[in-house]
PDB file of C-alpha atoms in Angstrom:
ATOM      1  CA  ILE A   1      64.541  40.199  -4.367  1.00 58.00           C
ATOM      2  CA  ARG A   2      64.571  39.343  -0.661  1.00 73.00           C
ATOM      3  CA  MET A   3      62.469  42.403   0.103  1.00 75.00           C
ATOM      4  CA  ASN A   4      59.811  41.166  -2.324  1.00 78.00           C
ATOM      5  CA  GLU A   5      59.719  37.770  -0.627  1.00 79.00           C
ATOM      6  CA  PHE A   6      59.280  39.465   2.731  1.00 76.00           C
ATOM      7  CA  LYS A   7      56.533  41.699   1.361  1.00 80.00           C
ATOM      8  CA  LEU A   8      54.692  38.660   0.011  1.00 77.00           C
ATOM      9  CA  GLU A   9      54.814  36.997   3.422  1.00 83.00           C
ATOM     10  CA  GLU A  10      53.465  40.162   5.052  1.00 83.00           C
ATOM     11  CA  ASP A  11      50.586  40.321   2.556  1.00 82.00           C
ATOM     12  CA  GLU A  12      49.698  36.700   3.261  1.00 80.00           C
ATOM     13  CA  LYS A  13      49.712  37.360   7.009  1.00 80.00           C
ATOM     14  CA  GLU A  14      47.433  40.369   6.542  1.00 82.00           C
ATOM     15  CA  GLU A  15      45.024  38.345   4.420  1.00 80.00           C
ATOM     16  CA  PHE A  16      45.018  35.565   7.009  1.00 74.00           C
ATOM     17  CA  SER A  17      44.297  37.905   9.914  1.00 79.00           C
ATOM     18  CA  GLN A  18      41.465  39.548   7.972  1.00 83.00           C
ATOM     19  CA  GLU A  19      39.870  36.143   7.392  1.00 84.00           C
ATOM     20  CA  GLU A  20      40.252  35.327  11.092  1.00 85.00           C
ATOM     21  CA  GLN A  21      38.640  38.633  12.064  1.00 86.00           C
ATOM     22  CA  SER A  22      35.640  38.085   9.804  1.00 90.00           C
ATOM     23  CA  GLU A  23      35.183  34.577  11.208  1.00 91.00           C
ATOM     24  CA  GLU A  24      35.189  35.968  14.747  1.00 91.00           C
ATOM     25  CA  ALA A  25      32.715  38.672  13.744  1.00 92.00           C
ATOM     26  CA  ASN A  26      30.414  36.025  12.255  1.00 93.00           C
ATOM     27  CA  GLU A  27      30.537  33.995  15.474  1.00 94.00           C
ATOM     28  CA  GLN A  28      29.672  37.099  17.504  1.00 94.00           C
ATOM     29  CA  LEU A  29      26.736  37.853  15.202  1.00 94.00           C
ATOM     30  CA  ILE A  30      25.420  34.312  15.561  1.00 93.00           C
ATOM     31  CA  GLU A  31      25.694  34.508  19.353  1.00 95.00           C
ATOM     32  CA  GLU A  32      23.822  37.825  19.391  1.00 94.00           C
ATOM     33  CA  MET A  33      21.078  36.404  17.191  1.00 93.00           C
ATOM     34  CA  GLU A  34      20.749  33.369  19.461  1.00 92.00           C
ATOM     35  CA  ASP A  35      20.511  35.628  22.522  1.00 91.00           C
ATOM     36  CA  GLU A  36      17.782  37.707  20.867  1.00 88.00           C
ATOM     37  CA  HIS A  37      15.916  34.548  19.912  1.00 82.00           C
ATOM     38  CA  GLU A  38      16.049  33.297  23.509  1.00 85.00           C
ATOM     39  CA  GLU A  39      14.740  36.644  24.764  1.00 83.00           C
ATOM     40  CA  ILE A  40      11.823  36.518  22.318  1.00 75.00           C
ATOM     41  CA  THR A  41      10.856  32.930  23.159  1.00 77.00           C
ATOM     42  CA  SER A  42      11.135  33.459  26.929  1.00 78.00           C
ATOM     43  CA  GLY A  43       9.621  36.955  27.008  1.00 67.00           C
TER      44      GLY A  43
END
């Protein structure tokens, strides 16, 4: 029973870190798009 509880916690941690990673990736994408936009408007 204890092993199952531990496994559940691990799964939740994995899910959480995946969500964090996708949020970071989205922020990076937005920054890249903004940089490209600046290049286009200035160039």
